[in-house]
mmCIF file of C-alpha atoms and ligand atoms in Angstrom:
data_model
loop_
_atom_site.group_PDB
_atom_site.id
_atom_site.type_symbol
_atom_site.label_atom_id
_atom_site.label_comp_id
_atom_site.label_asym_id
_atom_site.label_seq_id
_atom_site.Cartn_x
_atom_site.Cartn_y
_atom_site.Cartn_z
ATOM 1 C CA UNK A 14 -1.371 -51.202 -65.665
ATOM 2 C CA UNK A 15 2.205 -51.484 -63.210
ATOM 3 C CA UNK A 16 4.715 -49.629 -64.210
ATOM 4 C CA UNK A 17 8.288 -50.241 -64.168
ATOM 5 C CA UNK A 18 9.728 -48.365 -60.715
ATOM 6 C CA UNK A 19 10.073 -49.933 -57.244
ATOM 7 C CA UNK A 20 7.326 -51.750 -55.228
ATOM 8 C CA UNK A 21 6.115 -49.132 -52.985
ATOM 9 C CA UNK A 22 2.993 -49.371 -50.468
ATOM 10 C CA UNK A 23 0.180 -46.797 -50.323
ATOM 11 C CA UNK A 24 -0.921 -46.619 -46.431
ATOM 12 C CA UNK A 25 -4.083 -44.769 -47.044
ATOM 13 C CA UNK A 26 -5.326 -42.653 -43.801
ATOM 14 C CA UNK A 27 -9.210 -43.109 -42.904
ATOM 15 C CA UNK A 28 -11.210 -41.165 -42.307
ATOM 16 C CA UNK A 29 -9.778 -38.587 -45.401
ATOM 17 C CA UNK A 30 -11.861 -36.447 -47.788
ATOM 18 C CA UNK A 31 -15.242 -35.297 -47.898
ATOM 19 C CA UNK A 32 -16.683 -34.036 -44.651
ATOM 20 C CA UNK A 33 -20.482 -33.624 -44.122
ATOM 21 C CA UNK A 34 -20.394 -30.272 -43.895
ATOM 22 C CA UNK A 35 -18.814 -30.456 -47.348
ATOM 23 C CA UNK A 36 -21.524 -33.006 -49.031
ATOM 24 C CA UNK A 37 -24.126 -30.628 -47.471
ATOM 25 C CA UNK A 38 -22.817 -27.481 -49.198
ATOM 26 C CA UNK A 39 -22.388 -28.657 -52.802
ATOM 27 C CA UNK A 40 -25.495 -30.739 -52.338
ATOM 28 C CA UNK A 41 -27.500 -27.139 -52.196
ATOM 29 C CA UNK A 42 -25.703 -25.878 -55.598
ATOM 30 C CA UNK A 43 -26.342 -29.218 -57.445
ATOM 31 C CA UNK A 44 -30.212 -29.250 -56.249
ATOM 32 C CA UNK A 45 -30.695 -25.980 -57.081
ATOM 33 C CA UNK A 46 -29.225 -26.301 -60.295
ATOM 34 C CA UNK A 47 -31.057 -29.686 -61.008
ATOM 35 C CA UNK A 48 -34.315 -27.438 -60.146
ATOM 36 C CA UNK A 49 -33.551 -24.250 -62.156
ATOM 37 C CA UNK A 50 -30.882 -25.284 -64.339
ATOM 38 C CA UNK A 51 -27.987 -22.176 -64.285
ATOM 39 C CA UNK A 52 -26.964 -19.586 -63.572
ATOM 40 C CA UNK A 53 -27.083 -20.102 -59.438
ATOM 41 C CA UNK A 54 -24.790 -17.726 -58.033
ATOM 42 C CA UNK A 55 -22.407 -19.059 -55.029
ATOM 43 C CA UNK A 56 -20.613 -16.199 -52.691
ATOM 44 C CA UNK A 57 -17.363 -17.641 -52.983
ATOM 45 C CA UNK A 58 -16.111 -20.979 -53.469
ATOM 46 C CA UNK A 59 -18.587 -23.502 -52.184
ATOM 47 C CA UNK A 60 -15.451 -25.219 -50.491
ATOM 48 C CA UNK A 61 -12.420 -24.882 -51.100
ATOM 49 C CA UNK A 62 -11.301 -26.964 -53.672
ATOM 50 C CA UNK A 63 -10.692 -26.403 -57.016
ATOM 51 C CA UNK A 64 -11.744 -29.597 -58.862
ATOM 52 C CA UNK A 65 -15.162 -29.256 -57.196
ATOM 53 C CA UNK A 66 -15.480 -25.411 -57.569
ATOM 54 C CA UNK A 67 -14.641 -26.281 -61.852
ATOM 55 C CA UNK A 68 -17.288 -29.057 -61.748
ATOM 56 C CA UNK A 69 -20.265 -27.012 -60.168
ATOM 57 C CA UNK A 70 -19.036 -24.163 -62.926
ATOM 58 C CA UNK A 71 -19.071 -26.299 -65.872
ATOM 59 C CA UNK A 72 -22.951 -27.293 -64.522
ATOM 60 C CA UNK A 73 -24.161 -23.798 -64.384
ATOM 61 C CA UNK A 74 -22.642 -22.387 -60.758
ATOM 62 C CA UNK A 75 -21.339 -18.748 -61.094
ATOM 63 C CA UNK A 76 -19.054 -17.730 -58.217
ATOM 64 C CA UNK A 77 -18.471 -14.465 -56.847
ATOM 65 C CA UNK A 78 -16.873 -12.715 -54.763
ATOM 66 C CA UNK A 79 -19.442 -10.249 -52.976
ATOM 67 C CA UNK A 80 -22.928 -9.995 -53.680
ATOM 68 C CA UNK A 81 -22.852 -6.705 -56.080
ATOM 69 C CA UNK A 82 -22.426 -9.287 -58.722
ATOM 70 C CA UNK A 83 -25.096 -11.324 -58.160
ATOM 71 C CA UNK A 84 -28.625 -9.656 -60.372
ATOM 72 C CA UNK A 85 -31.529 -8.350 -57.732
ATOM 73 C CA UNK A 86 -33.717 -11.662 -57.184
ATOM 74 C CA UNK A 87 -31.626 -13.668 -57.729
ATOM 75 C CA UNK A 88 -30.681 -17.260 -56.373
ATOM 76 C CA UNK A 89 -27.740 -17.174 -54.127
ATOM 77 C CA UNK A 90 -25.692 -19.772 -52.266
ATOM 78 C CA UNK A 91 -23.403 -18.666 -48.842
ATOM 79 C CA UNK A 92 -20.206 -21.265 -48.737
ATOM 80 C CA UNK A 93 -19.701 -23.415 -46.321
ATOM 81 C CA UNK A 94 -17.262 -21.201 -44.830
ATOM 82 C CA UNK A 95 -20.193 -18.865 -43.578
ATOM 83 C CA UNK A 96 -21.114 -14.878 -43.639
ATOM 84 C CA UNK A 97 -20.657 -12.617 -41.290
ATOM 85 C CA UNK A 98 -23.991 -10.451 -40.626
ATOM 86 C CA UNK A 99 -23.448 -7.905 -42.765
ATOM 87 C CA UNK A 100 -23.514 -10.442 -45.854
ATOM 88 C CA UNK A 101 -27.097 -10.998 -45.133
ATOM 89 C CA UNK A 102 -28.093 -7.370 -44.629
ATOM 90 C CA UNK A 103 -27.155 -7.213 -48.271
ATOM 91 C CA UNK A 104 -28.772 -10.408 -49.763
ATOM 92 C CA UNK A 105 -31.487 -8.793 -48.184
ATOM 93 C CA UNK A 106 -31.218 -5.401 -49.825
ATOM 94 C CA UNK A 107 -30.745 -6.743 -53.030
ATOM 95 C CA UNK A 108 -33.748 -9.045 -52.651
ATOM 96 C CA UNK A 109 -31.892 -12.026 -53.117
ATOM 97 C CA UNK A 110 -33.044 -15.723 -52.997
ATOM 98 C CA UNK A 111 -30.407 -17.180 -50.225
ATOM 99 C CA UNK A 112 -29.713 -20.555 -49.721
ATOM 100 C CA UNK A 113 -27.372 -20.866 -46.546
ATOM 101 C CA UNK A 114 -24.892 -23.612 -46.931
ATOM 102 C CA UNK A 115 -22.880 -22.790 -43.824
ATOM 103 C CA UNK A 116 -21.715 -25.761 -42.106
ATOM 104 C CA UNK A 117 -23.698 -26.181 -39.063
ATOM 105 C CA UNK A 118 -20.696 -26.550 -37.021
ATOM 106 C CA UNK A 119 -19.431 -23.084 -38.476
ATOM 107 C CA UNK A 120 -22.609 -21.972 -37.462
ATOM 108 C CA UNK A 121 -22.576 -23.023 -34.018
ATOM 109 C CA UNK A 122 -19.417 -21.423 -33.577
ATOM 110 C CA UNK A 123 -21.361 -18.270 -34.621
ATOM 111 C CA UNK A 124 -24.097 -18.825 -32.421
ATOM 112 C CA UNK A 125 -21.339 -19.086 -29.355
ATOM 113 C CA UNK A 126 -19.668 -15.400 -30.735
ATOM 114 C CA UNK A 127 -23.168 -13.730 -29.753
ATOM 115 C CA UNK A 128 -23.748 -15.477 -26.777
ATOM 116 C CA UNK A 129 -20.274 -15.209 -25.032
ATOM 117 C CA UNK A 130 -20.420 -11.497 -26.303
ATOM 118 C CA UNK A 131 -23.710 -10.948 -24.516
ATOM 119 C CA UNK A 132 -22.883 -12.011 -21.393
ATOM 120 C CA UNK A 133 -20.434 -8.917 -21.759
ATOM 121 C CA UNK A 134 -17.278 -11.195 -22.596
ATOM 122 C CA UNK A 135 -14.444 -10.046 -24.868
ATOM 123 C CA UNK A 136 -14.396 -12.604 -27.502
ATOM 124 C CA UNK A 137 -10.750 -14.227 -28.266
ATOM 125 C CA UNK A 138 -11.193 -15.972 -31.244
ATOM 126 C CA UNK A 139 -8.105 -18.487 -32.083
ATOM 127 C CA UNK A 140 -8.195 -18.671 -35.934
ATOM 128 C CA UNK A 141 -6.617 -17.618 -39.479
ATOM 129 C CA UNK A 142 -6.679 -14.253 -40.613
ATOM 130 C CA UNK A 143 -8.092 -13.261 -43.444
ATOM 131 C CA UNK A 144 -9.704 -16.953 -43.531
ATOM 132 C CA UNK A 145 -13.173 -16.685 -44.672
ATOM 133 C CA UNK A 146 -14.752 -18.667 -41.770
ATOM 134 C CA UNK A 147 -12.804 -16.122 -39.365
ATOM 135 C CA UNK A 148 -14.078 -13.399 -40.997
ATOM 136 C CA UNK A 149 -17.442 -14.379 -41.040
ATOM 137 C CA UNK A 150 -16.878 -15.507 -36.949
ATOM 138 C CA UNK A 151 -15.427 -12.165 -36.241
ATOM 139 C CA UNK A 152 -18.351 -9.801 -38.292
ATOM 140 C CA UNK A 153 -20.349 -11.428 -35.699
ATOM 141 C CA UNK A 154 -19.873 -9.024 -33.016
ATOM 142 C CA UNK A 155 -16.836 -7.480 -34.288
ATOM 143 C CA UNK A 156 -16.728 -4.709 -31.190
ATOM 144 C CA UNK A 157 -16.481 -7.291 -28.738
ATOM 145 C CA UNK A 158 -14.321 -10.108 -30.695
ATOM 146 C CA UNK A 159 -10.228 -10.404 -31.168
ATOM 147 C CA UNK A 160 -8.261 -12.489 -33.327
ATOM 148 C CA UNK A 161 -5.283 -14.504 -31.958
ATOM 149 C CA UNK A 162 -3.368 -16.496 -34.360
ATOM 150 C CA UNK A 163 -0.191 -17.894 -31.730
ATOM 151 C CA UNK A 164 0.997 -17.667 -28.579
ATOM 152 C CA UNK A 165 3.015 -14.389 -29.292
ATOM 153 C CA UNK A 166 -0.317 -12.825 -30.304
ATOM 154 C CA UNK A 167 -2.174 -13.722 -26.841
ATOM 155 C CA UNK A 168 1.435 -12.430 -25.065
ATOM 156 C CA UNK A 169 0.561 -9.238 -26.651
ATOM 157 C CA UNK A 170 -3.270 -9.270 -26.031
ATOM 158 C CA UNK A 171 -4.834 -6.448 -24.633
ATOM 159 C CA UNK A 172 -8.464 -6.692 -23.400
ATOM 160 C CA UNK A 173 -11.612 -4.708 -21.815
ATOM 161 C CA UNK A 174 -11.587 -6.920 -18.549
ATOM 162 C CA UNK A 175 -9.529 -9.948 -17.783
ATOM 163 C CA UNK A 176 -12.124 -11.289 -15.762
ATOM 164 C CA UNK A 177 -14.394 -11.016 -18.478
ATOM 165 C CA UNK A 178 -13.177 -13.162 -21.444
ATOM 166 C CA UNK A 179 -14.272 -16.267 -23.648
ATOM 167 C CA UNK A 180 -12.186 -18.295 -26.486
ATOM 168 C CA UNK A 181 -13.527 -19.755 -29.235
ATOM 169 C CA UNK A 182 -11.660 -21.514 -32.606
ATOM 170 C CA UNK A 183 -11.593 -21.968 -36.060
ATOM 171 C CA UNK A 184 -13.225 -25.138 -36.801
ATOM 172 C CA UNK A 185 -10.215 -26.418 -39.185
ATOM 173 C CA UNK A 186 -6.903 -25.505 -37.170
ATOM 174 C CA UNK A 187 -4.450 -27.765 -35.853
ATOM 175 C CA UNK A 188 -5.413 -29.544 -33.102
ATOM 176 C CA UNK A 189 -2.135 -29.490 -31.160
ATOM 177 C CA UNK A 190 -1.564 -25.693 -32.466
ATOM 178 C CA UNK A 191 -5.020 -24.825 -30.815
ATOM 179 C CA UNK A 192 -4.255 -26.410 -27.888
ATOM 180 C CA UNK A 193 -0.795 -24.472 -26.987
ATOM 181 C CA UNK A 194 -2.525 -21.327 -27.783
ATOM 182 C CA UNK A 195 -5.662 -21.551 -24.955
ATOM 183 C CA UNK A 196 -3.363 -22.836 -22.534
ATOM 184 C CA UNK A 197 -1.299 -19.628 -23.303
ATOM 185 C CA UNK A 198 -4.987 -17.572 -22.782
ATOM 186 C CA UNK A 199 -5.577 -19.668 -19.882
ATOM 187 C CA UNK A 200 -1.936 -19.014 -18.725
ATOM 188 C CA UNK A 201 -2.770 -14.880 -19.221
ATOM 189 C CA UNK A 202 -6.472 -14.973 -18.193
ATOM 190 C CA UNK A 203 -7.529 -17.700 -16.407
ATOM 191 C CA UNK A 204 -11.137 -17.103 -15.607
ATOM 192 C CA UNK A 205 -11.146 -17.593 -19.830
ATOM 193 C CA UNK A 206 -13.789 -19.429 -20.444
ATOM 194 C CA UNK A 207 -14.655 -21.662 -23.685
ATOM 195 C CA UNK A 208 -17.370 -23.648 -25.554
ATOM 196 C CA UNK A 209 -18.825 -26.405 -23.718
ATOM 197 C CA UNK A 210 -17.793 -28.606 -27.159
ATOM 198 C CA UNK A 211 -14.736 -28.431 -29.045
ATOM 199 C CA UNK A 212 -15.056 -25.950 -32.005
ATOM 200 C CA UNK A 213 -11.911 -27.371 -34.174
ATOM 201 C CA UNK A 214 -14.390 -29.909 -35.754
ATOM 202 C CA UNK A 215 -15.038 -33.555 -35.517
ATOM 203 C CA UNK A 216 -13.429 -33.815 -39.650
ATOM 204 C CA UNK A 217 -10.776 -32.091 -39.175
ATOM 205 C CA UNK A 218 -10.086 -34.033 -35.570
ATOM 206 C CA UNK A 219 -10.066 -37.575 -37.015
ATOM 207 C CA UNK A 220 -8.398 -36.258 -40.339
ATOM 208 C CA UNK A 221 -5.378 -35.360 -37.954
ATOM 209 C CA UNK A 222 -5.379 -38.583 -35.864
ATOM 210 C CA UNK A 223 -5.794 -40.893 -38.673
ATOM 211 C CA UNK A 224 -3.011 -39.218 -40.534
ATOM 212 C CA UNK A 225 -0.730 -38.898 -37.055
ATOM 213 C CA UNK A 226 -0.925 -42.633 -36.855
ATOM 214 C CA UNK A 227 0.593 -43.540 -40.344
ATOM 215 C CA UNK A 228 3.122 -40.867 -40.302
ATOM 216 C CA UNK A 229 6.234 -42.304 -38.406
ATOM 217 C CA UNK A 230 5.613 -45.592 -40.773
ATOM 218 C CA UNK A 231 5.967 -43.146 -44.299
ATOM 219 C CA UNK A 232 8.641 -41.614 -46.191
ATOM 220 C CA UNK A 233 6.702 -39.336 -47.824
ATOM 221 C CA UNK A 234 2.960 -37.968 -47.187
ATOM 222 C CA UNK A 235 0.635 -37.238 -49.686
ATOM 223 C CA UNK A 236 -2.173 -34.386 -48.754
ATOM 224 C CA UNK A 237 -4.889 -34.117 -51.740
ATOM 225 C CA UNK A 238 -6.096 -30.644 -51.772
ATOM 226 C CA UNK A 239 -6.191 -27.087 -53.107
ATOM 227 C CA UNK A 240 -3.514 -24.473 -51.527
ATOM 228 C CA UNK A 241 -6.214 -22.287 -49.665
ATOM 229 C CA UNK A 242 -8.231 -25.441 -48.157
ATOM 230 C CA UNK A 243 -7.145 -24.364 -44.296
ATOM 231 C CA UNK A 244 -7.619 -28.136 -43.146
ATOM 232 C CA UNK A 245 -5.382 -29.777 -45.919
ATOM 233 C CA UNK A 246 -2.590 -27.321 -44.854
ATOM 234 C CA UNK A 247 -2.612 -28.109 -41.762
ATOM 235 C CA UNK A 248 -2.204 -31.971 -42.723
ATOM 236 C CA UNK A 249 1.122 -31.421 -44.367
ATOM 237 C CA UNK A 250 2.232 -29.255 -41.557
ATOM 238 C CA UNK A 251 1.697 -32.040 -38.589
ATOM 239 C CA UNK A 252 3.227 -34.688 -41.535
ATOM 240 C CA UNK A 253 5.793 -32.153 -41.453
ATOM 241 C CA UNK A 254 6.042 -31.305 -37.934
ATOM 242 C CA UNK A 255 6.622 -35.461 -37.233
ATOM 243 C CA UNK A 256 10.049 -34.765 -39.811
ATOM 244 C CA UNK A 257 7.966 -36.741 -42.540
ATOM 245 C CA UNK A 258 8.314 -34.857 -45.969
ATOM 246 C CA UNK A 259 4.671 -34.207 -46.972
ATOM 247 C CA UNK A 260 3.271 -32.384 -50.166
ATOM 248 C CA UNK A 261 -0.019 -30.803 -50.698
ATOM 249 C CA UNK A 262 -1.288 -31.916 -53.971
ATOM 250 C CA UNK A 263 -4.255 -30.840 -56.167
ATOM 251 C CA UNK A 264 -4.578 -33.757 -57.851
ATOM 252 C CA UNK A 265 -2.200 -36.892 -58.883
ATOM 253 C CA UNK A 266 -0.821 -34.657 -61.739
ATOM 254 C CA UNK A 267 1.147 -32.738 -59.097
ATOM 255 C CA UNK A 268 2.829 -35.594 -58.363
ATOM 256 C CA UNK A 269 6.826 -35.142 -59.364
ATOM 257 C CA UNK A 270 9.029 -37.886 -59.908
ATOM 258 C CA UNK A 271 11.580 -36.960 -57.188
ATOM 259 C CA UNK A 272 9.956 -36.758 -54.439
ATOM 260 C CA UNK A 273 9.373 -40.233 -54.724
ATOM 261 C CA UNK A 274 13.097 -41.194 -55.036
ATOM 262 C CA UNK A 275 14.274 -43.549 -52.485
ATOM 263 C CA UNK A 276 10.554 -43.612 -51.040
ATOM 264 C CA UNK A 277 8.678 -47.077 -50.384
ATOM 265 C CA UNK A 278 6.289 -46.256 -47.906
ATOM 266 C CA UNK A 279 3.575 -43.639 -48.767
ATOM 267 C CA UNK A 280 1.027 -41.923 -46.304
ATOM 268 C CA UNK A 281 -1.769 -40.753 -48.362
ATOM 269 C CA UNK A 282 -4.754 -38.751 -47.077
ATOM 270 C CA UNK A 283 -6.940 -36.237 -47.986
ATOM 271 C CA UNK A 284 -8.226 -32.657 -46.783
ATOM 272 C CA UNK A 285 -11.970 -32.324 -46.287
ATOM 273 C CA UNK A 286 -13.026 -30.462 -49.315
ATOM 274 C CA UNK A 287 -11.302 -32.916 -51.401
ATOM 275 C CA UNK A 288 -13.196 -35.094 -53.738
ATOM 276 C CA UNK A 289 -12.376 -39.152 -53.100
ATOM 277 C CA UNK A 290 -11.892 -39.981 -56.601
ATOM 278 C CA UNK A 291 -8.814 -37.522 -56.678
ATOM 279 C CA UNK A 292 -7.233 -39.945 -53.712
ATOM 280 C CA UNK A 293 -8.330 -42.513 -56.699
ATOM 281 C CA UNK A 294 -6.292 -40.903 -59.342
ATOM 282 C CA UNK A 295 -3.535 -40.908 -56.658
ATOM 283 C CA UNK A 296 -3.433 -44.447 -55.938
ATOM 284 C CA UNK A 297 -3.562 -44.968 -60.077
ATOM 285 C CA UNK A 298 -0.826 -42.374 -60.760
ATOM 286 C CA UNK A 299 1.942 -44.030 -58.025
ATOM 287 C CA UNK A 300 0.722 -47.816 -59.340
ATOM 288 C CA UNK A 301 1.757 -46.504 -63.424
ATOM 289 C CA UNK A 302 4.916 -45.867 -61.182
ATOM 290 C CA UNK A 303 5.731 -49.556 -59.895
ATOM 291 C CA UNK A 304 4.345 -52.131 -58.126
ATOM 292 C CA UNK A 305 1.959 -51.158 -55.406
ATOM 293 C CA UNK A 306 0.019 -52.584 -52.508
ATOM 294 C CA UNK A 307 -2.712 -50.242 -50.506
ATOM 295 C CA UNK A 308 -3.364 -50.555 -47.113
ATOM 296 C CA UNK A 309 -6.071 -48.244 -45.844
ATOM 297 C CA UNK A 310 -5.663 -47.216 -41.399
ATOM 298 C CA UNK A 311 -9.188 -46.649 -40.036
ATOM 299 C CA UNK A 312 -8.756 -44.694 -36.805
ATOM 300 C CA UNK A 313 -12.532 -43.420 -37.047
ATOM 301 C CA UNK A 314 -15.623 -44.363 -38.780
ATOM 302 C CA UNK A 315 -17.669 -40.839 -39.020
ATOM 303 C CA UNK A 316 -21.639 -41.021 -39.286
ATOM 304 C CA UNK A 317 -22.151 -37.410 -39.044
ATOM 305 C CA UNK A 318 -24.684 -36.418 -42.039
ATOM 306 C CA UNK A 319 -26.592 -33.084 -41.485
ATOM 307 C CA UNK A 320 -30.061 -32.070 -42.569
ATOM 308 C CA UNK A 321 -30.203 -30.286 -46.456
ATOM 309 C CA UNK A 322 -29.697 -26.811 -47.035
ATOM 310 C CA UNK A 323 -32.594 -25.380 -47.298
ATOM 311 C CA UNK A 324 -33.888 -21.759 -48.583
ATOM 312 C CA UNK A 325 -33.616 -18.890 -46.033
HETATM 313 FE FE1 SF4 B 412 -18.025 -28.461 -41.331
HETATM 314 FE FE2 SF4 B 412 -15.720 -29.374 -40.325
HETATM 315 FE FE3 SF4 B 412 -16.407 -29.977 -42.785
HETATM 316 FE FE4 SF4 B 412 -15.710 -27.456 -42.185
HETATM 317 S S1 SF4 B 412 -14.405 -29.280 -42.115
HETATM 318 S S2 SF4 B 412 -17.438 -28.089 -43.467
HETATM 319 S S3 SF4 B 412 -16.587 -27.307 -40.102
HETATM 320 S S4 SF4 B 412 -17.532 -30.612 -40.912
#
């Protein structure tokens, strides 16, 4: 059904939504509760979305927020946002069944934390606070590791050695954002060194660009997804940043009549933790509005797919 309103066209950013990392993670609640049926406990949300976090509930999942919650013996799933150390010293002392649904690329920026900190490097890491994935990053080697979140915070840096310091990121921050901030480390310490591979992930990389390039053409930017999802924020910020007016929405029933005043182009997209059939609804909700033609901007086709999550 059209509604009434203006003809308006839907440019529709590609790649947008789901990420591997994020198919892996509720992949490991829905098998384990297609094996066992519920309750399967899940340290925090899965991802960080809301719609997907209801769904997995409604089929059994019971979140929590730390692991005195969860019954000794019990099944647990880690988020995709991974656990610092400590979280698994006590799955272990409560005997619980873990699966580990980090996102591999979470976990390699782990893996880099105790490496760069064993070579006696103080760790800079360029991230969030209070973010889950930085706190997991930072319980790493938490002696040895330092949070920077802008360039006034690396102006202020104090460390152990100058000569003796590595940089790693958040895998979901802004691209450009990250970028001003190490050459601000580099600026202050440059025998810094860094990962051999980006950390700020390949998703949240191609979400950017693919949104970047649609941006100057919009009026308005659509971002499906929920208000703590740390990549879909950072979507309406660089929409933002490029003086496009941009709104984060959970789903289409966010959408509010005025902002689409005066607006015939829209740039939709969608963070990585947000399910595809909400960019659906979207697409439904602006066509009850008027005439509408969608035109979907492939910047990137992604083939990533990681192995299952398996029991640890
Ligand atoms: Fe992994 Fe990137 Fe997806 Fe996060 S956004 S789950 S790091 S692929």
């Amino acid at each position: 059904m059209t509604g009434e309103g203006p003809a308006r066209t839907v440019l529709l950013a590609a790649p947008r939504s789901f990420c591997a990392g994020v198919e892996r993670a509720i992949a490991a609640v829905e098998q384990l509760l297609d094996e066992h049926g519920g309750p399967i406990y899940v340290r925090r949300q899965i991802v960080h979305n809301t719609h997907v976090v209801a769904e997995l509930e409604a089929r059994g999942a019971v979140f929590v927020e730390e692991l005195e919650a969860v019954p000794e013996g019990a099944a647990v799933v880690f988020a995709a946002h991974g656990v610092a150390p400590e979280v698994w010293r006590q799955a272990a002392e409560r005997d619980l069944e873990v699966t580990d649904a980090t996102c591999p690329l979470v976990a390699k920026v782990h893996a880099e934390a105790r490496r760069f900190a064993q070579r006696g490097d103080t760790v800079i890491l360029v991230g969030h606070a209070g973010h889950e994935e930085t706190v997991g990053t930072l319980g790493e080697v938490p002696q040895q590791t330092v949070l920077v979140e802008s360039v006034a915070d690396v102006e202020a840096l104090v460390v152990a050695d100058p000569e003796r310091v590595s940089y790693l990121t958040q895998t979901t921050l802004s691209v450009a954002e990250a970028a001003e901030i190490v050459t601000a480390l580099r600026a202050r310490f440059p025998a810094l060194r860094g990962p051999a591979s980006d950390d700020i992930c390949y998703a949240t990389t191609n979400r950017q660009l693919a949104l970047a390039a649609i941006t100057d053409e919009a009026d308005l930017v659509l971002v499906v997804g929920s208000r703590n999802s740390s990549n879909s924020v950072r979507l309406v910020e660089l929409a933002r940043r490029r003086d496009t007016p941009a709104h984060l929405v959970e789903d289409a029933g966010e959408i509010r009549d005025e902002w689409l005043t005066g607006v015939r182009v829209i740039g939709l997209t969608a963070g990585a933790s947000a399910p595809p059939a909400l960019v659906d609804d979207v697409v439904s909700a602006l066509r009850r509005r008027g005439p509408l033609t969608v035109e979907e901007r492939v910047v990137a086709r992604e083939s990533v797919r990681f192995q299952p999550a398996v029991r640890a």
